[in-house]
Tab-separated table of C-alpha atoms and ligand atoms in Angstrom:
chain	number	residue	atom	x	y	z
Q	1	MET	CA	6.606	-6.094	18.419
Q	2	PRO	CA	9.057	-3.478	17.111
Q	3	LEU	CA	8.422	-2.131	13.606
Q	4	VAL	CA	9.485	-4.947	11.284
Q	5	SER	CA	10.446	-5.030	7.641
Q	6	THR	CA	7.698	-5.263	5.062
Q	7	ARG	CA	9.885	-7.942	3.460
Q	8	GLN	CA	9.313	-10.201	6.463
Q	9	LEU	CA	5.554	-9.656	6.255
Q	10	LEU	CA	5.534	-10.447	2.531
Q	11	ASP	CA	7.757	-13.537	2.870
Q	12	GLU	CA	5.386	-14.846	5.540
Q	13	ALA	CA	2.375	-14.009	3.359
Q	14	ALA	CA	3.906	-15.967	0.482
Q	15	LYS	CA	4.407	-18.970	2.785
Q	16	GLY	CA	0.824	-18.705	3.984
Q	17	GLY	CA	-0.641	-17.978	0.551
Q	18	TYR	CA	-2.354	-14.740	1.548
Q	19	GLY	CA	-2.131	-11.015	0.834
Q	20	VAL	CA	-1.409	-8.162	3.237
Q	21	GLY	CA	-3.311	-4.893	3.051
Q	22	ALA	CA	-1.168	-1.758	3.021
Q	23	PHE	CA	-3.308	1.049	4.328
Q	24	ASN	CA	-2.446	4.718	3.934
Q	25	VAL	CA	-2.470	7.101	6.869
Q	26	ASN	CA	-2.173	10.823	7.506
Q	27	ASN	CA	-3.150	11.131	11.161
Q	28	MET	CA	-3.605	9.443	14.498
Q	29	GLU	CA	-7.205	8.343	13.970
Q	30	GLN	CA	-6.334	6.418	10.811
Q	31	ILE	CA	-3.468	4.614	12.550
Q	32	GLN	CA	-5.765	3.788	15.457
Q	33	ALA	CA	-8.451	2.465	13.099
Q	34	ILE	CA	-5.982	0.158	11.355
Q	35	MET	CA	-4.447	-1.136	14.589
Q	36	GLU	CA	-7.849	-1.862	16.119
Q	37	ALA	CA	-8.840	-3.685	12.924
Q	38	ALA	CA	-5.583	-5.680	13.084
Q	39	LYS	CA	-6.257	-6.569	16.704
Q	40	GLU	CA	-9.872	-7.499	15.975
Q	41	THR	CA	-8.853	-9.817	13.117
Q	42	ASN	CA	-5.426	-10.863	14.478
Q	43	SER	CA	-3.677	-9.607	11.338
Q	44	PRO	CA	-0.160	-8.544	10.422
Q	45	VAL	CA	-0.372	-5.185	8.695
Q	46	ILE	CA	1.516	-2.629	6.610
Q	47	ILE	CA	0.881	1.029	7.334
Q	48	GLN	CA	2.085	3.376	4.646
Q	49	ALA	CA	2.563	7.090	4.227
Q	50	SER	CA	2.928	9.014	0.992
Q	51	ARG	CA	5.012	12.131	0.497
Q	52	GLY	CA	1.760	14.043	0.877
Q	53	ALA	CA	1.108	12.386	4.236
Q	54	ARG	CA	4.622	13.163	5.426
Q	55	ALA	CA	4.149	16.802	4.475
Q	56	TYR	CA	0.705	16.953	6.090
Q	57	ALA	CA	1.545	15.286	9.400
Q	58	GLN	CA	5.293	15.991	9.605
Q	59	ASP	CA	7.707	13.083	9.725
Q	60	LEU	CA	8.251	13.043	13.460
Q	61	TYR	CA	4.570	12.998	14.339
Q	62	LEU	CA	4.038	10.101	11.947
Q	63	TYR	CA	7.034	8.164	13.160
Q	64	HIS	CA	6.197	8.484	16.835
Q	65	LEU	CA	2.569	7.554	16.206
Q	66	MET	CA	3.868	4.408	14.507
Q	67	LEU	CA	6.158	3.658	17.450
Q	68	ALA	CA	3.173	4.057	19.740
Q	69	ALA	CA	1.200	1.625	17.595
Q	70	ALA	CA	4.004	-0.942	17.735
Q	71	GLU	CA	4.240	-0.554	21.506
Q	72	LEU	CA	0.494	-0.695	22.137
Q	73	TYR	CA	-0.052	-3.773	19.945
Q	74	PRO	CA	2.966	-6.027	20.648
Q	75	GLN	CA	1.138	-9.031	19.196
Q	76	ILE	CA	0.767	-7.447	15.723
Q	77	PRO	CA	3.558	-7.634	13.113
Q	78	LEU	CA	3.622	-4.084	11.778
Q	79	SER	CA	5.732	-2.352	9.168
Q	80	MET	CA	6.013	1.293	8.166
Q	81	HIS	CA	6.258	1.821	4.434
Q	82	LEU	CA	6.945	4.841	2.248
Q	83	ASP	CA	4.368	4.928	-0.545
Q	84	HIS	CA	5.585	6.270	-3.921
Q	85	GLY	CA	8.973	7.723	-3.136
Q	86	ASN	CA	9.698	9.975	-6.104
Q	87	SER	CA	13.482	10.157	-5.806
Q	88	TYR	CA	16.548	8.640	-4.185
Q	89	GLU	CA	16.626	11.524	-1.682
Q	90	THR	CA	13.002	10.965	-0.621
Q	91	CYS	CA	13.709	7.297	0.038
Q	92	VAL	CA	16.905	8.041	1.960
Q	93	SER	CA	15.121	10.564	4.179
Q	94	ALA	CA	12.393	7.999	4.932
Q	95	ILE	CA	14.972	5.348	5.837
Q	96	GLU	CA	16.849	7.811	8.047
Q	97	LEU	CA	13.590	8.601	9.826
Q	98	GLY	CA	12.821	4.946	10.550
Q	99	PHE	CA	10.558	3.626	7.787
Q	100	THR	CA	11.118	-0.130	7.517
Q	101	SER	CA	10.499	-0.260	3.770
Q	102	VAL	CA	10.302	2.199	0.921
Q	103	MET	CA	8.788	2.295	-2.506
Q	104	MET	CA	10.973	3.857	-5.135
Q	105	ASP	CA	8.524	4.723	-7.879
Q	106	GLY	CA	10.994	5.202	-10.693
Q	107	SER	CA	8.256	4.641	-13.259
Q	108	LEU	CA	7.828	8.410	-13.083
Q	109	LYS	CA	10.417	11.155	-13.151
Q	110	PRO	CA	11.018	13.004	-9.839
Q	111	ASP	CA	8.171	15.413	-10.701
Q	112	GLY	CA	5.852	12.473	-9.971
Q	113	LYS	CA	3.966	13.031	-13.236
Q	114	THR	CA	6.099	12.346	-16.292
Q	115	PRO	CA	6.742	8.704	-17.225
Q	116	ALA	CA	10.445	7.868	-16.961
Q	117	THR	CA	12.363	5.610	-19.326
Q	118	PHE	CA	13.007	1.991	-18.403
Q	119	GLU	CA	16.729	2.715	-17.992
Q	120	GLU	CA	16.064	5.701	-15.705
Q	121	ASN	CA	13.745	3.534	-13.625
Q	122	VAL	CA	16.290	0.728	-13.302
Q	123	GLU	CA	19.070	3.144	-12.390
Q	124	VAL	CA	17.307	5.040	-9.604
Q	125	THR	CA	15.663	1.911	-8.171
Q	126	ARG	CA	19.001	0.049	-8.080
Q	127	LYS	CA	20.552	3.030	-6.317
Q	128	VAL	CA	17.857	2.937	-3.616
Q	129	VAL	CA	18.280	-0.831	-3.208
Q	130	ASP	CA	22.036	-0.357	-2.778
Q	131	TYR	CA	21.380	2.163	-0.015
Q	132	ALA	CA	18.500	0.313	1.659
Q	133	HIS	CA	19.545	-3.341	1.850
Q	134	PRO	CA	22.765	-2.833	3.861
Q	135	ARG	CA	20.530	-1.032	6.364
Q	136	GLY	CA	18.031	-3.886	6.452
Q	137	ILE	CA	15.308	-1.929	4.664
Q	138	ALA	CA	13.134	-3.460	1.930
Q	139	VAL	CA	12.428	-1.803	-1.419
Q	140	GLU	CA	9.387	-1.941	-3.669
Q	141	GLY	CA	9.805	-0.922	-7.303
Q	142	GLU	CA	7.228	-0.171	-9.966
Q	143	ILE	CA	7.300	-1.270	-13.566
Q	144	GLY	CA	4.675	0.170	-15.896
Q	145	VAL	CA	2.742	3.283	-14.893
Q	146	LEU	CA	-0.489	3.400	-12.912
Q	147	GLY	CA	-3.397	5.598	-13.876
Q	148	GLY	CA	-4.924	8.515	-12.007
Q	149	VAL	CA	-3.457	11.030	-9.615
Q	150	GLU	CA	-3.466	10.964	-5.810
Q	151	ASP	CA	-1.731	13.347	-3.421
Q	152	GLY	CA	-0.359	15.124	-6.497
Q	153	HIS	CA	1.374	11.929	-7.583
Q	154	GLY	CA	0.550	10.157	-10.809
Q	155	ALA	CA	0.643	10.325	-14.576
Q	156	GLY	CA	-3.135	10.701	-14.896
Q	157	GLY	CA	-4.974	8.778	-17.591
Q	158	THR	CA	-6.836	5.505	-17.369
Q	159	GLY	CA	-4.058	3.161	-16.286
Q	160	LEU	CA	-4.118	1.326	-19.620
Q	161	GLU	CA	-1.489	3.492	-21.294
Q	162	HIS	CA	1.625	1.986	-19.695
Q	163	LEU	CA	0.741	-1.557	-18.697
Q	164	THR	CA	3.512	-3.756	-17.299
Q	165	ASP	CA	5.267	-5.894	-19.882
Q	166	PRO	CA	6.110	-9.308	-18.338
Q	167	ASP	CA	9.523	-9.513	-20.063
Q	168	GLN	CA	10.424	-6.051	-18.814
Q	169	ALA	CA	9.251	-7.026	-15.336
Q	170	VAL	CA	11.734	-9.915	-15.390
Q	171	GLU	CA	14.592	-7.679	-16.542
Q	172	PHE	CA	13.640	-5.027	-13.981
Q	173	ALA	CA	13.572	-7.523	-11.100
Q	174	GLU	CA	16.926	-8.987	-12.170
Q	175	ARG	CA	18.696	-5.654	-12.572
Q	176	THR	CA	17.313	-3.816	-9.527
Q	177	GLY	CA	17.130	-6.484	-6.814
Q	178	VAL	CA	13.845	-5.149	-5.441
Q	179	ASP	CA	12.008	-7.068	-2.720
Q	180	SER	CA	8.635	-6.523	-4.316
Q	181	LEU	CA	7.246	-5.296	-7.575
Q	182	ALA	CA	4.271	-3.023	-8.189
Q	183	VAL	CA	2.636	-3.796	-11.502
Q	184	ALA	CA	0.428	-1.676	-13.744
Q	185	ILE	CA	-2.596	-3.727	-14.744
Q	186	GLY	CA	-5.176	-1.036	-15.427
Q	187	THR	CA	-5.799	0.194	-11.883
Q	188	SER	CA	-5.706	3.874	-10.992
Q	189	HIS	CA	-5.227	5.911	-7.865
Q	190	GLY	CA	-8.091	7.939	-6.387
Q	191	ALA	CA	-11.819	7.243	-6.235
Q	192	TYR	CA	-12.488	7.309	-9.975
Q	193	LYS	CA	-10.955	4.096	-11.187
Q	194	PHE	CA	-13.519	2.660	-13.574
Q	195	THR	CA	-16.666	4.055	-15.212
Q	196	LYS	CA	-18.457	0.712	-14.913
Q	197	LYS	CA	-17.873	-2.579	-13.143
Q	198	PRO	CA	-14.462	-3.505	-14.566
Q	199	ASP	CA	-14.060	-6.473	-16.884
Q	200	GLY	CA	-10.935	-7.911	-18.505
Q	201	SER	CA	-10.809	-5.083	-21.056
Q	202	VAL	CA	-9.865	-2.507	-18.407
Q	203	LEU	CA	-8.593	-4.586	-15.461
Q	204	LYS	CA	-5.842	-6.844	-16.745
Q	205	MET	CA	-5.721	-9.622	-14.189
Q	206	ASP	CA	-4.373	-11.864	-16.977
Q	207	LEU	CA	-1.219	-9.740	-16.798
Q	208	VAL	CA	-0.789	-10.564	-13.115
Q	209	VAL	CA	-1.081	-14.237	-14.011
Q	210	ALA	CA	1.498	-13.828	-16.812
Q	211	ILE	CA	3.975	-11.920	-14.619
Q	212	HIS	CA	3.598	-14.404	-11.767
Q	213	LYS	CA	4.290	-17.221	-14.211
Q	214	ARG	CA	7.592	-15.595	-15.217
Q	215	LEU	CA	8.520	-14.490	-11.663
Q	216	PRO	CA	6.937	-17.154	-9.440
Q	217	LYS	CA	8.782	-16.134	-6.254
Q	218	THR	CA	8.610	-12.350	-6.608
Q	219	HIS	CA	6.172	-10.548	-4.326
Q	220	LEU	CA	3.768	-8.563	-6.514
Q	221	VAL	CA	1.994	-5.412	-5.359
Q	222	MET	CA	-1.388	-4.121	-6.489
Q	223	HIS	CA	-1.775	-0.364	-6.212
Q	224	GLY	CA	-5.005	1.557	-6.517
Q	225	SER	CA	-6.860	-1.425	-5.103
Q	226	SER	CA	-9.694	0.091	-3.156
Q	227	SER	CA	-12.976	-1.527	-4.035
Q	228	VAL	CA	-14.907	1.760	-3.682
Q	229	PRO	CA	-18.012	-0.041	-2.398
Q	230	GLN	CA	-21.410	1.286	-3.326
Q	231	ASP	CA	-22.607	1.543	0.283
Q	232	LEU	CA	-19.741	3.869	1.212
Q	233	GLN	CA	-20.376	6.043	-1.846
Q	234	ASP	CA	-24.069	6.127	-0.933
Q	235	ILE	CA	-23.487	7.282	2.656
Q	236	VAL	CA	-21.320	10.169	1.457
Q	237	ASN	CA	-23.930	11.258	-1.088
Q	238	GLN	CA	-26.915	10.649	1.207
Q	239	TYR	CA	-25.523	13.248	3.604
Q	240	GLY	CA	-24.744	15.992	1.141
Q	241	GLY	CA	-21.693	14.666	-0.704
Q	242	LYS	CA	-21.381	14.927	-4.454
Q	243	LEU	CA	-19.388	11.884	-5.555
Q	244	LYS	CA	-19.905	10.834	-9.132
Q	245	GLN	CA	-20.827	7.166	-9.536
Q	246	THR	CA	-17.641	5.105	-9.784
Q	247	TRP	CA	-16.293	1.554	-9.554
Q	248	GLY	CA	-13.175	0.219	-7.866
Q	249	VAL	CA	-11.337	-3.072	-8.033
Q	250	PRO	CA	-13.716	-5.913	-7.082
Q	251	VAL	CA	-12.518	-7.911	-4.081
Q	252	GLU	CA	-12.772	-11.173	-6.052
Q	253	GLU	CA	-10.268	-9.799	-8.585
Q	254	ILE	CA	-7.865	-8.922	-5.774
Q	255	GLN	CA	-8.323	-12.442	-4.422
Q	256	LEU	CA	-7.465	-13.804	-7.869
Q	257	GLY	CA	-4.315	-11.662	-7.750
Q	258	ILE	CA	-3.437	-13.065	-4.331
Q	259	LYS	CA	-3.657	-16.573	-5.802
Q	260	ASN	CA	-1.121	-15.350	-8.380
Q	261	GLY	CA	1.670	-13.839	-6.345
Q	262	VAL	CA	0.119	-10.569	-5.136
Q	263	ARG	CA	1.295	-10.144	-1.543
Q	264	LYS	CA	0.698	-6.444	-0.875
Q	265	VAL	CA	-2.584	-4.721	-1.634
Q	266	ASN	CA	-2.722	-0.933	-1.381
Q	267	VAL	CA	-5.930	0.580	-0.056
Q	268	ASP	CA	-6.580	4.252	0.618
Q	269	THR	CA	-9.798	5.431	-1.026
Q	270	ASP	CA	-12.014	2.986	0.881
Q	271	SER	CA	-10.732	4.421	4.178
Q	272	ARG	CA	-11.255	7.984	2.966
Q	273	LEU	CA	-14.820	7.242	1.903
Q	274	ALA	CA	-15.645	5.532	5.205
Q	275	ILE	CA	-14.312	8.473	7.208
Q	276	THR	CA	-16.017	11.112	5.095
Q	277	GLY	CA	-19.371	9.332	5.118
Q	278	ALA	CA	-19.321	8.970	8.906
Q	279	ILE	CA	-18.412	12.618	9.464
Q	280	ARG	CA	-21.031	13.862	7.004
Q	281	LYS	CA	-23.674	11.785	8.776
Q	282	VAL	CA	-22.898	13.370	12.163
Q	283	PHE	CA	-22.866	16.855	10.661
Q	284	ALA	CA	-26.167	16.288	8.856
Q	285	GLU	CA	-28.015	14.577	11.724
Q	286	THR	CA	-26.690	16.563	14.671
Q	287	PRO	CA	-25.567	19.961	13.385
Q	288	GLU	CA	-25.466	21.278	16.936
Q	289	LYS	CA	-22.406	19.177	17.765
Q	290	PHE	CA	-19.009	20.823	17.755
Q	291	ASP	CA	-16.693	18.524	19.726
Q	292	PRO	CA	-14.322	16.936	17.167
Q	293	ARG	CA	-14.553	13.647	19.068
Q	294	ASP	CA	-18.271	13.489	18.226
Q	295	TYR	CA	-17.459	12.978	14.549
Q	296	LEU	CA	-13.902	11.583	14.681
Q	297	LYS	CA	-14.961	8.607	16.816
Q	298	PRO	CA	-17.574	7.377	14.323
Q	299	ALA	CA	-15.148	8.200	11.493
Q	300	ARG	CA	-12.483	6.030	13.107
Q	301	ALA	CA	-14.992	3.238	13.713
Q	302	ALA	CA	-16.162	3.349	10.085
Q	303	MET	CA	-12.595	3.062	8.822
Q	304	GLN	CA	-11.878	0.210	11.234
Q	305	LYS	CA	-14.883	-1.648	9.855
Q	306	VAL	CA	-13.803	-1.473	6.209
Q	307	VAL	CA	-10.145	-2.220	7.047
Q	308	ALA	CA	-11.100	-5.278	9.131
Q	309	LEU	CA	-13.259	-6.505	6.257
Q	310	ARG	CA	-10.380	-6.138	3.794
Q	311	MET	CA	-8.010	-7.949	6.189
Q	312	THR	CA	-10.398	-10.871	6.239
Q	313	GLN	CA	-10.873	-10.793	2.466
Q	314	PHE	CA	-7.128	-10.604	1.737
Q	315	GLY	CA	-6.509	-13.601	4.010
Q	316	GLN	CA	-4.105	-11.953	6.452
Q	317	ALA	CA	-6.612	-12.316	9.295
Q	318	GLY	CA	-5.542	-14.877	11.864
Q	319	HIS	CA	-1.850	-14.742	10.914
Q	320	ALA	CA	-0.487	-12.204	13.411
Q	321	GLY	CA	0.806	-14.887	15.738
Q	322	ASP	CA	2.528	-17.015	13.081
Q	323	TYR	CA	6.000	-15.569	13.557
Q	324	LYS	CA	8.409	-13.535	15.650
Q	325	ALA	CA	9.959	-10.242	14.652
Q	326	ILE	CA	13.247	-10.277	12.775
Q	327	SER	CA	15.188	-7.180	13.779
Q	328	ILE	CA	16.163	-4.688	11.086
Q	329	ALA	CA	19.824	-5.380	11.955
Q	330	ASP	CA	19.272	-9.076	11.263
Q	331	MET	CA	17.518	-8.204	7.996
Q	332	ALA	CA	20.678	-6.308	6.994
Q	333	LYS	CA	22.746	-9.418	7.782
Q	334	GLY	CA	20.348	-11.525	5.711
Q	335	TYR	CA	20.789	-9.312	2.657
Q	336	LYS	CA	24.543	-9.495	3.135
Q	337	ASN	CA	24.852	-13.243	3.590
Q	338	GLY	CA	22.351	-14.083	0.869
Q	339	THR	CA	19.557	-15.607	2.954
Q	340	LEU	CA	17.402	-12.658	1.808
Q	341	SER	CA	18.669	-12.779	-1.757
Q	342	THR	CA	16.566	-10.773	-4.184
Q	343	LYS	CA	17.877	-12.512	-7.277
Q	344	PRO	CA	14.559	-13.537	-8.821
Q	345	GLU	CA	13.682	-17.037	-9.858
Q	346	VAL	CA	12.708	-16.748	-13.522
Q	347	SER	CA	10.762	-19.223	-15.600
Q	348	LYS	CA	9.707	-19.227	-19.220
J	401	ZN	ZN1	0.141	3.649	-5.504
């Protein structure tokens, strides 16, 4: 299947009542791990790259690796998403390259650190939507500000400082016309999300429920949603790592989100931990090895394992064959003729 729009994946997920994992990549092995996991579980999947990933890998390498993935796995609906675009220009350059959806994170100023005003966020997000939709490209916006920092992007803090206000979420969705909405509910980027198993005082799943109630048809996105499982932390530390004890977002909380309109679930840290643990193990147990394949193969397999598990837990497993690709040109027509309207349904 050619690269399809994330909007199509999310519309299908809403119909099927499941969530779709959006997994971050920087290199070939990560893309391979995700595609093998998608094949193994028969899952549609979103692969996403941050600005940091684009800088690390170079746009053309990333894009052609994604084309290879689409060609090698014709049975898998696959989209290529820009994670946390910081400006209009960043989003435009991603669309020109061939990304099939972009996130305009206007919750922060273009420095990627300073919280922006609501009006600034609406303005830049609307501008990206106006550029993207006529080209058939979907847009994710963010309202509220996530915690933590990853790839140099983020406001820092705990994630509780700028939680999403449901009324503002409604106004934001109405004024921007985004296809999906990332909400700030206490999650953070990076490995250090929570200092103990999160409860309702730090992970505001009630907010997801409240936003979904107001915007029942809007696709919601959970960022910073690695579960940071203990066994992956333990492998890293068992073989010489020095991770401080930390807690992620429990899978059952993500599943509660999926029951309440969450259609895209962003996962990066879990993949990073799996890869690092596997490489450390090879280095510690067989220090005589020096062929990169000797540690990259187990690293890739470890990432595949955690990604396949998440695909099953999010419910996307088994859904790859449910639908045919809609071309990006036809997506553009849909935005134009209103069949892909992004005017949100709002309820009290
Ligand atoms: Zn994020």
